[in-house]
Coordinates of C-alpha atoms in Angstrom, one line a residue:
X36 CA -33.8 -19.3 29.8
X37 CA -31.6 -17.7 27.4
X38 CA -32.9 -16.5 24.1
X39 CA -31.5 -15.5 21.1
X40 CA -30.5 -11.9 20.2
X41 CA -33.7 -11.6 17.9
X42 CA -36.4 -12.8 20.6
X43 CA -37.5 -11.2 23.5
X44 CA -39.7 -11.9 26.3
X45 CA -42.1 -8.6 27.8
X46 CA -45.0 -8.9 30.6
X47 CA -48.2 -9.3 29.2
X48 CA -50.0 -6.1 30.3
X49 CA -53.4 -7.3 29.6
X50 CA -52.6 -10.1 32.0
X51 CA -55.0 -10.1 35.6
X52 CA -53.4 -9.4 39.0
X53 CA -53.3 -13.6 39.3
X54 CA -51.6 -13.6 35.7
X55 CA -48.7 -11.1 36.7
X56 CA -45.9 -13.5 35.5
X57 CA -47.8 -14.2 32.2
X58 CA -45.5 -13.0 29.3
X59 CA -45.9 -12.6 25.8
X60 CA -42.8 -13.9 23.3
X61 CA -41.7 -11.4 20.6
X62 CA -39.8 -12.3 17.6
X63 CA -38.7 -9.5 15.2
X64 CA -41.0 -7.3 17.0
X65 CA -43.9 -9.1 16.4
X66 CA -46.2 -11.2 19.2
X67 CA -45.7 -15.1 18.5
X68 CA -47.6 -16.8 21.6
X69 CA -48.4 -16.0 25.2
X70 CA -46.0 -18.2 28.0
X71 CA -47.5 -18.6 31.5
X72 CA -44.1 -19.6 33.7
X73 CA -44.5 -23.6 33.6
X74 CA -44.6 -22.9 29.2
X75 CA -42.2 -25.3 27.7
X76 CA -41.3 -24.2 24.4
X77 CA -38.6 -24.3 21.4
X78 CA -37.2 -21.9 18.9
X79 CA -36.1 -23.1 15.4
X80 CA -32.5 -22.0 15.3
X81 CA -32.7 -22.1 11.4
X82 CA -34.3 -19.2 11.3
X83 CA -32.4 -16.6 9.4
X84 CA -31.3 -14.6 12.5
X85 CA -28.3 -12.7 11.0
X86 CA -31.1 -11.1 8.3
X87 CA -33.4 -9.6 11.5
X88 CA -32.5 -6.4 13.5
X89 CA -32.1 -6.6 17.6
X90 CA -34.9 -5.7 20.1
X91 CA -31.9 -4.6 22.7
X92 CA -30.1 -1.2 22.6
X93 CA -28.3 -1.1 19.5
X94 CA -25.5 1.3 20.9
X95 CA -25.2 -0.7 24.2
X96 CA -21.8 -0.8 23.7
X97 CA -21.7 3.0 23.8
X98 CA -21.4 6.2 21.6
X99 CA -19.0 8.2 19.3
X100 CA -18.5 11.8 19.2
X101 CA -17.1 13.5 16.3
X102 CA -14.4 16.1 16.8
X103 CA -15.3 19.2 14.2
X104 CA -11.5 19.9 13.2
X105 CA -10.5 22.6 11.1
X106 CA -10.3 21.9 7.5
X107 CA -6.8 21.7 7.1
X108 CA -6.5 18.1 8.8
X109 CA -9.4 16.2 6.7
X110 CA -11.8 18.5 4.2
X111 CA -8.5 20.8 2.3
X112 CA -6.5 17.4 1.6
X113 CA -9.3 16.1 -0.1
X114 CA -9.6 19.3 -2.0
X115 CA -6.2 19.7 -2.7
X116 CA -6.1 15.7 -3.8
X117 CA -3.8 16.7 -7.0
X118 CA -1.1 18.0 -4.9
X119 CA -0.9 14.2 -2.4
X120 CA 1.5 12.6 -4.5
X121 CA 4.3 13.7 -6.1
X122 CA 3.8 12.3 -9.5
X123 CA 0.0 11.9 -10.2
X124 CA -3.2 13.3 -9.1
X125 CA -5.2 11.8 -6.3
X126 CA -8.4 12.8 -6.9
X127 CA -9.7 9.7 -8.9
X128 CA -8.6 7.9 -6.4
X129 CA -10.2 9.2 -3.3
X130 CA -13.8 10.5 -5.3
X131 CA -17.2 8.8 -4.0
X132 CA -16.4 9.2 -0.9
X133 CA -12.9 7.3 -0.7
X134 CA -14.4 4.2 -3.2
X135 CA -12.6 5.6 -6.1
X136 CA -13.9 5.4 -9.7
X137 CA -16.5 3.1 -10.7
X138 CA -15.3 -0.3 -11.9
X139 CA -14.8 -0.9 -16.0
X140 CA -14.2 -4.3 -18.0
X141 CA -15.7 -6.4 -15.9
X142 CA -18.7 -7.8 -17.8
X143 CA -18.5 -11.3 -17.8
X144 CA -16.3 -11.8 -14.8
X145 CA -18.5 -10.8 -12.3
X146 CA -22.4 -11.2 -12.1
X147 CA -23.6 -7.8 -14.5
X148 CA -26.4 -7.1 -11.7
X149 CA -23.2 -6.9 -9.2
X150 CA -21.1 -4.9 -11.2
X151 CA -22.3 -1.4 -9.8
X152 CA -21.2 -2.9 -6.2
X153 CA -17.6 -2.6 -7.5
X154 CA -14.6 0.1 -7.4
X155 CA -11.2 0.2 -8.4
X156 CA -10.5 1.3 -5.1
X157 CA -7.2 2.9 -3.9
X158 CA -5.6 0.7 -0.7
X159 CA -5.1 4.2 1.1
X160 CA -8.4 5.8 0.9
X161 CA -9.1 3.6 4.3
X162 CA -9.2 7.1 6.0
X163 CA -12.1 8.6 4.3
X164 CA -14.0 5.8 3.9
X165 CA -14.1 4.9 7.9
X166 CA -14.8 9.4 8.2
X167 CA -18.1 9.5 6.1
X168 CA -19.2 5.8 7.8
X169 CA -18.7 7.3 11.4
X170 CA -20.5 10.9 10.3
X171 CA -23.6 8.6 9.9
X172 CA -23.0 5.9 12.5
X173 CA -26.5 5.1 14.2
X174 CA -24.1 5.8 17.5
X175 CA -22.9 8.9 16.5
X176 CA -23.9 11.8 19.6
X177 CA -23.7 15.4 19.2
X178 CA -22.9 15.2 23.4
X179 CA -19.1 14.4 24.2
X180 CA -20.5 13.8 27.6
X181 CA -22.3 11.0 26.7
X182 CA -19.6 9.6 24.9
X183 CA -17.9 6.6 25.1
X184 CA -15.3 7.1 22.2
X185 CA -14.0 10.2 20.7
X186 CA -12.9 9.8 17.0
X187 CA -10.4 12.2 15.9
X188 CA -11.3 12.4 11.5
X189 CA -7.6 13.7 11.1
X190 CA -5.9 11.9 7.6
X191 CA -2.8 11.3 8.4
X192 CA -1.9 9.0 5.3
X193 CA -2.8 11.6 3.0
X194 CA -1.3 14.2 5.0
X195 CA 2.2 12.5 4.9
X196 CA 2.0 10.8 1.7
X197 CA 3.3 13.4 0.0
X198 CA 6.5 13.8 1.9
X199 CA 7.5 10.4 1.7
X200 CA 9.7 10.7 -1.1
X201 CA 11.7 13.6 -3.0
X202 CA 13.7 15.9 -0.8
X203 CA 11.4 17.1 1.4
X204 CA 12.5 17.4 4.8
X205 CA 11.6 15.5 8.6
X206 CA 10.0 18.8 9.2
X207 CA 8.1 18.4 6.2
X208 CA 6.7 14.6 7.4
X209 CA 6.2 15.4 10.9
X210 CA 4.2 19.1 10.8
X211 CA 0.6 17.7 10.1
X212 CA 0.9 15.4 13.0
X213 CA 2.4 17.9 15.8
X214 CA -0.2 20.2 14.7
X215 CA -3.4 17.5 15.2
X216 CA -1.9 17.2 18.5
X217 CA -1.5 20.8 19.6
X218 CA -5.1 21.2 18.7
X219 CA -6.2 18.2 20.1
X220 CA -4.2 19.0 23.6
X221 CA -6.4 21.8 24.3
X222 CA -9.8 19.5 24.2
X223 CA -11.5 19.2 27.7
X224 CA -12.0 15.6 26.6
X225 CA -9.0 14.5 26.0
X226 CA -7.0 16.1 28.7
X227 CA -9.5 13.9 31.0
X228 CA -8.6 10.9 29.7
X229 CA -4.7 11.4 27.9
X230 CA -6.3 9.8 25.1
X231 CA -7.2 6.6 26.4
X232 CA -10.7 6.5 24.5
X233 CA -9.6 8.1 21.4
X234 CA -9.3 7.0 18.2
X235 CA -8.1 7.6 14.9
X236 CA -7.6 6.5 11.5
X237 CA -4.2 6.2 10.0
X238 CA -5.2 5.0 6.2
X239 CA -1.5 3.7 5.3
X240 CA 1.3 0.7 7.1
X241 CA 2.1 2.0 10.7
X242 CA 5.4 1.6 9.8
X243 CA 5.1 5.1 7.6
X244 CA 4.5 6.8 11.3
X245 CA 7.0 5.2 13.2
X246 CA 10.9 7.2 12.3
X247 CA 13.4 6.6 14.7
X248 CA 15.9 9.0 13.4
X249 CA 15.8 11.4 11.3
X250 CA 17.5 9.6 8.0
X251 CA 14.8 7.1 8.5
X252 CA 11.8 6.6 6.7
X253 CA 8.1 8.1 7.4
X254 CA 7.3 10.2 9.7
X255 CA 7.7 9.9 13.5
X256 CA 3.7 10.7 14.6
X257 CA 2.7 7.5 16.3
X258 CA 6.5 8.2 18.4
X259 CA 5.2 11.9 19.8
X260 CA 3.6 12.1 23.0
X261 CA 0.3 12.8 22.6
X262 CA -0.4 9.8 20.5
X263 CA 0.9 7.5 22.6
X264 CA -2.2 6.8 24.5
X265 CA -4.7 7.0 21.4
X266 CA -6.2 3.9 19.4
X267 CA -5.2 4.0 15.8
X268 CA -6.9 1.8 12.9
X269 CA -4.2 0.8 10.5
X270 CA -3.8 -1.3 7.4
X271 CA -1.1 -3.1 9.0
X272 CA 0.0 -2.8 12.3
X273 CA 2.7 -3.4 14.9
X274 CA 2.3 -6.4 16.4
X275 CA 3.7 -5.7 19.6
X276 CA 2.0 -2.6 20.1
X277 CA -2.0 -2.7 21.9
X278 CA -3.0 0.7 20.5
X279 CA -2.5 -0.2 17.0
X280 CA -5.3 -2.0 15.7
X281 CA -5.0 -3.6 11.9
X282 CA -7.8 -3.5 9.7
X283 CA -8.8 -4.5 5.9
X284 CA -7.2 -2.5 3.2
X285 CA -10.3 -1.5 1.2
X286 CA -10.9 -3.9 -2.1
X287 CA -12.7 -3.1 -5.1
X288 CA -16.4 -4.9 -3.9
X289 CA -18.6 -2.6 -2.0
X290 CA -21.8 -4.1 -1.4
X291 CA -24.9 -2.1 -1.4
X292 CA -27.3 -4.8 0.5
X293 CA -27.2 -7.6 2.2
X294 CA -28.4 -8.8 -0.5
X295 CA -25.8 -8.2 -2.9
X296 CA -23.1 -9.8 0.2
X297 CA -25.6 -13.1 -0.1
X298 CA -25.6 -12.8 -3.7
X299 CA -21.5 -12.7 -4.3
X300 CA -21.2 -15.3 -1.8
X301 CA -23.1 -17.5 -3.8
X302 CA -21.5 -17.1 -6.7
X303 CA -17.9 -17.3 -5.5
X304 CA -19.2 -20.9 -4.1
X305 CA -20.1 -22.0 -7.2
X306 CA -17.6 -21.0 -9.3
X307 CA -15.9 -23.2 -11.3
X308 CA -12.3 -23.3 -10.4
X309 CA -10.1 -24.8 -13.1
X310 CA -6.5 -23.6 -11.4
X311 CA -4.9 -25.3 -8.7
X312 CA -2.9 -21.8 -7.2
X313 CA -2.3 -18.5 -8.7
X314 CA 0.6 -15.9 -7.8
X315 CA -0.1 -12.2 -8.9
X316 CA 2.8 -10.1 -8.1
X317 CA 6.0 -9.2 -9.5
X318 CA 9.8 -10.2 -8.8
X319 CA 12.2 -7.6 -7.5
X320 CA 15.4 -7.8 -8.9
X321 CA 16.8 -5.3 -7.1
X322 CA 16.4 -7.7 -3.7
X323 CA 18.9 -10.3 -3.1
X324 CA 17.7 -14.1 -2.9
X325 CA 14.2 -12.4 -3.7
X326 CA 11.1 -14.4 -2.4
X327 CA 8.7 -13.1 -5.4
X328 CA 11.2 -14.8 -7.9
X329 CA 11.5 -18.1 -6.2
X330 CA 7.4 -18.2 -5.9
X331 CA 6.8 -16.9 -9.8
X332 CA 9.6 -20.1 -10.7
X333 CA 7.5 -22.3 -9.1
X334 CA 4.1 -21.2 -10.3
X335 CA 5.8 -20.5 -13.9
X336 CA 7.3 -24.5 -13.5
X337 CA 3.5 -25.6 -11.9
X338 CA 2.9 -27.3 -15.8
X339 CA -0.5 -25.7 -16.0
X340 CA -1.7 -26.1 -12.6
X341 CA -0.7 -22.4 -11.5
X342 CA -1.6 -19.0 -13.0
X343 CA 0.3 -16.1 -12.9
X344 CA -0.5 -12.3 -13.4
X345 CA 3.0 -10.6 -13.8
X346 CA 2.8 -7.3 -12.1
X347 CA 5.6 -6.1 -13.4
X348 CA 5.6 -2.0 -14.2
X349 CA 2.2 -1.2 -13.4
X350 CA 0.3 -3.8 -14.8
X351 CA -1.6 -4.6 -11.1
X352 CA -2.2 -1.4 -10.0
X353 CA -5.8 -0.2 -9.4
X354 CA -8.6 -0.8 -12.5
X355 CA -7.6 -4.4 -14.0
X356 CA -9.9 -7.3 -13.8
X357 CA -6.9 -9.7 -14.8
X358 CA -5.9 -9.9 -11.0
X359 CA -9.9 -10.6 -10.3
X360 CA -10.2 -13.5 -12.5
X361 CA -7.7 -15.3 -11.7
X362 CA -8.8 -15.1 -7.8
X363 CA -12.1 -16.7 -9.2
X364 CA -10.4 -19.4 -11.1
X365 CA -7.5 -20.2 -8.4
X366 CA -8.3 -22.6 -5.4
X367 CA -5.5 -21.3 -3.9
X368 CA -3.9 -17.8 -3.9
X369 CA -0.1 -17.6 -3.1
X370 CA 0.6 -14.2 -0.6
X371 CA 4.0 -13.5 0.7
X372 CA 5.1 -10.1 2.2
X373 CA 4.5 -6.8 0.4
X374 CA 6.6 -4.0 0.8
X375 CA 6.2 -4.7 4.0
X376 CA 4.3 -7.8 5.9
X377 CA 0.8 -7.1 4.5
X378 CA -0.6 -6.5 1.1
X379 CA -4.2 -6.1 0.0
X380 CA -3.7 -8.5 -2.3
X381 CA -4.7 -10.8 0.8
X382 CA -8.4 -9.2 0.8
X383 CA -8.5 -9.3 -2.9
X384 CA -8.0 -13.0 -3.0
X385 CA -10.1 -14.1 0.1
X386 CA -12.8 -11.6 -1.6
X387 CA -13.0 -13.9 -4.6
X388 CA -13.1 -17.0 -2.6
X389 CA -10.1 -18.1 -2.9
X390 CA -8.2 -19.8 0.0
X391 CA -4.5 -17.9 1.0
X392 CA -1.2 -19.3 1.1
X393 CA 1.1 -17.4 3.7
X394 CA 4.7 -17.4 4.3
X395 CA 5.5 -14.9 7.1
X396 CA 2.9 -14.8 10.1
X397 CA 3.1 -11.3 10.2
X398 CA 1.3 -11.0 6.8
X399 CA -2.2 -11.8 8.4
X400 CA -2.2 -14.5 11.5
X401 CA -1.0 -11.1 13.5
X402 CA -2.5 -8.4 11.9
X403 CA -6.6 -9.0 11.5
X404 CA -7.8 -10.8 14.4
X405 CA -10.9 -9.0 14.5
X406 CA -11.3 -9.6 10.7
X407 CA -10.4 -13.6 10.2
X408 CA -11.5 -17.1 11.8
X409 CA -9.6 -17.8 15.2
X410 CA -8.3 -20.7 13.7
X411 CA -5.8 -19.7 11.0
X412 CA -5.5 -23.4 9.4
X413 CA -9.5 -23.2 8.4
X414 CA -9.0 -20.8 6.2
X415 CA -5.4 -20.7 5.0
X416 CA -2.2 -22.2 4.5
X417 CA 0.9 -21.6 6.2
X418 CA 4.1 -23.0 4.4
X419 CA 7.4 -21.4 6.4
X420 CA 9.4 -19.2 3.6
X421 CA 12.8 -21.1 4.3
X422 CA 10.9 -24.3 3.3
X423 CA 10.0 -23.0 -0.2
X424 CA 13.5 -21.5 -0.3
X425 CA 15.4 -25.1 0.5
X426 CA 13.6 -26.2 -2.4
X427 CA 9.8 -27.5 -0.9
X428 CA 7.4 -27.4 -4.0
X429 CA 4.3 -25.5 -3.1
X430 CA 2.8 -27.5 -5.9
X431 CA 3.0 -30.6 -3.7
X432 CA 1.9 -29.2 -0.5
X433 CA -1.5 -27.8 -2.3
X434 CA -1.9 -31.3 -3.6
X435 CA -2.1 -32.8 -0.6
X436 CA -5.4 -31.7 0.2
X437 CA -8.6 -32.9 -0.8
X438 CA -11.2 -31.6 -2.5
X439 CA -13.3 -31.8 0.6
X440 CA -11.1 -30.3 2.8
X441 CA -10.4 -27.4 0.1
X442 CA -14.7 -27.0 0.1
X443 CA -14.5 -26.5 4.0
X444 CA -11.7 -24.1 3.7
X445 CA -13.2 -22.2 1.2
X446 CA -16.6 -21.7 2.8
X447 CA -14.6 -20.1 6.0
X448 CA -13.1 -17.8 3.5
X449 CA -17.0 -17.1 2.3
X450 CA -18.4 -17.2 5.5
X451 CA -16.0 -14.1 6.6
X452 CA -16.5 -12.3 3.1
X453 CA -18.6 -9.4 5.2
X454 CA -15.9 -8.8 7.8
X455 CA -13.2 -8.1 5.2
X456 CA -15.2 -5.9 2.6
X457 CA -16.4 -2.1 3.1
X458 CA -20.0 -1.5 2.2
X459 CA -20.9 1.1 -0.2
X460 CA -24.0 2.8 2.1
X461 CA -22.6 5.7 4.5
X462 CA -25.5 4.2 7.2
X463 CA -24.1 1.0 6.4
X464 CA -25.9 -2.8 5.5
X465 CA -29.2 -3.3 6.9
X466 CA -28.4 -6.2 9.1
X467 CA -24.6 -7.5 8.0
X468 CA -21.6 -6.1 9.9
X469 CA -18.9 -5.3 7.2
X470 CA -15.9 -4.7 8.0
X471 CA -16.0 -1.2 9.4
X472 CA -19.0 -1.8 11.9
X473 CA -16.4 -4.9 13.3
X474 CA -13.6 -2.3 13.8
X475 CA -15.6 0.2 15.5
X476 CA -17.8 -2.3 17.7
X477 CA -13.7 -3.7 18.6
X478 CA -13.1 0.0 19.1
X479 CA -16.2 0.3 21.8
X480 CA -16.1 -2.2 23.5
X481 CA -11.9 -1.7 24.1
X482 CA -13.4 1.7 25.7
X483 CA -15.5 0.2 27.9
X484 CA -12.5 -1.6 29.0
X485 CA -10.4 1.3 29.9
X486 CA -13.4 2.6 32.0
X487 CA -12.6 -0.3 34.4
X488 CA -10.8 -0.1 37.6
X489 CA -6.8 -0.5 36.8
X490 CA -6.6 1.0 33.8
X491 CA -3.8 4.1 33.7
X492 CA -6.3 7.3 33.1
X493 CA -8.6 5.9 36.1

């Protein structure tokens, strides 16, 4: 019969020649009982299973190799972090290894035995965290032959992050990204495949990568040629496109056990939540009929029952707790479009147990379908924006549910904590799969697609 992932049955070899299909039951590793084939027996599915570590082949799915690029695409960005942006230095941002500087002020809003676990973070350091996590992935191998994917550790967001503004030129934007691509060309590996199982990370929106013409915006990488084929990790993705793949934006919480996952969960379950919603953002009176204003009317007009954390200036950006606290105190967490569809204000709020409100589809229910519950109505609440703008009161909607039916909501949004949080050891939890182990395990096992009959590079 079939047994869970922890238990495993092996032939007794102490058994006589009459005994042959005599077998011994193994949990964690360990001998239980012996089973002769007419054995009846039962295994208490509340054990803890998601704590114990598997018998089978842990990289069944297959392997990664590492290409060693020249410094220029990954190691000199990071060392040149002061010149990335145009108006402050970088290097705060991107030190321990992409988690940023060490979180302050937040004694007394978070458990103090947790606080070490948290950053503040930077949303586009995705890059570098997902590099030094894959450099000590448990399927990392040294032998591209025996590879199933091939992980190109090439930074594009910092790379083009600079050129985004000022005068620079399309040149400018593009050169990092036709140069990856002239070096990766002339791989053995790649030329077998045209990139089919490669992947990359591209740490900011894909929508940075995509220029159409040359007065555009971004830079027009994902567009060339030799990218088409490749597999890219993005914060937020194109929907209509297969080989972008959206994951998390990094938060400040990185987890250093499963204990300390186990340990937040509980305590976001039990907070006390004295706020109906909460809005953090701020309006932008430079966009007609702007959505942020309508929602900060109505939280502002709430009377009492919705908290707001005006992110006006730069009030919000990384190293406040305000934003933080008032995730924990919210039942409800309102999250319409960014700058564009996403924000990681989405992971910030689902991190602190609270429950989000969506507007567009395309700010999560299309973006993270590795990451969030199947069902997006056990975990969230979708109210259409031209509702709220012919005058629907969020207020009203939110009322409607009950306190049980907010409790079930909230403990999907607790229950998929782990998949949406980046975990602080480069070898990663010891049985928990955070966020990046989903994305590369979605990674794998898309490979071991492509090596089926149909696919183009077959």
């Amino acid at each position: 019969r079939e047994l869970p992932q922890n238990v495993a049955l092996k032939r007794d070899p102490n058994a006589s020649e009459l005994q042959q299909r005599r077998y011994i039951l193994y949990y964690e590793n360990k001998q239980l009982l012996h089973l002769s084939p007419s054995s009846t027996f039962f295994i208490s599915m509340a054990a803890p299973f998601h704590r114990l570590t598997s018998v089978s082949d842990p990289c069944s799915s297959g392997r990664i190799f590492i290409y060693n690029l020249p410094p220029v695409f990954n190691q000199e960005l990071l060392d040149n972090c002061h010149e990335l942006d145009p108006w402050n230095s970088r290097c705060e941002a991107l030190s321990n290894g992409g988690l940023g500087r060490k979180a302050t002020g937040l004694s007394g809003v978070v458990p103090e035995e947790l606080i070490p676990a948290w950053y503040w973070t930077d949303q586009f350091a995705m890059e570098v965290i997902y590099h030094n996590r894959i450099l000590n992935h448990k399927c990392r191998t040294m032998e591209p032959d025996s590879a199933t994917a091939f992980y190109i550790p090439f930074y594009a967001g910092l790379a083009v992050g600079k050129y985004l503004w000022s005068n620079y030129t399309t040149k400018d934007r593009d050169k990092y990204c036709e140069m990856i691509l002239d070096w990766v060309r002339d791989e053995p590996y790649w030329n077998r495949s045209d990139g089919w199982d490669h992947f990359t990370t591209m740490g900011r929106i894909t929508w940075d990568f995509r220029r159409s013409k040359n007065e555009d915006w971004g830079s027009r990488c994902i567009y060339m040629p030799g990218m088409r084929n490749i597999t890219r990790l993005l914060i937020e993705r194109n929907p209509w496109d297969y080989f972008d793949v959206g994951v998390p934006y990094p938060s400040g919480f990185h987890p250093r056990s499963d204990s300390d996952i186990f340990q937040w969960q509980h305590f976001v379950r039990n907070r006390q939540r004295d706020t109906l919603f909460c809005f953090a953002g701020a309006p932008r009176g430079a966009v007609k009929n702007d959505f942020r204003g309508l929602l900060l009317n109505q939280c502002i007009n709430a009377s009492g029952l919705c908290r707001v954390v005006d992110c006006a200036g730069t009030r919000c950006s990384n190293g406040t707790s305000a934003i933080l606290e008032t995730f924990l105190d919210s039942d409800f967490c309102l999250q319409p479009r960014g700058d564009s569809f996403t924000r990681r204000s989405i992971f910030d709020c689902m991190v602190a147990g609270s429950i989000p409100v969506f507007f567009w589809h395309r700010t999560a229910y299309l973006q993270y379908q590795w990451f969030l519950p199947n069902d997006p109505k056990s975990y969230s609440v979708f109210i259409h924006r031209n509702e709220v703008k012919n005058g629907t009161s969020i207020q009203s909607v939110l009322q409607r549910y009950s306190r049980e039916e907010v409790k079930k909501m909230r403990e999907k949004v607790i229950e998929f904590i782990p998949k949406i949080i980046y975990a602080k050891p480069e070898s990663g939890l010891e049985s928990i799969k955070d966020a990046f182990d989903v994305a590369i395990d979605g990674v794998l096992k898309r490979n071991k697609e492509h090596e089926q009959p149909g696919y183009k590079w077959k």
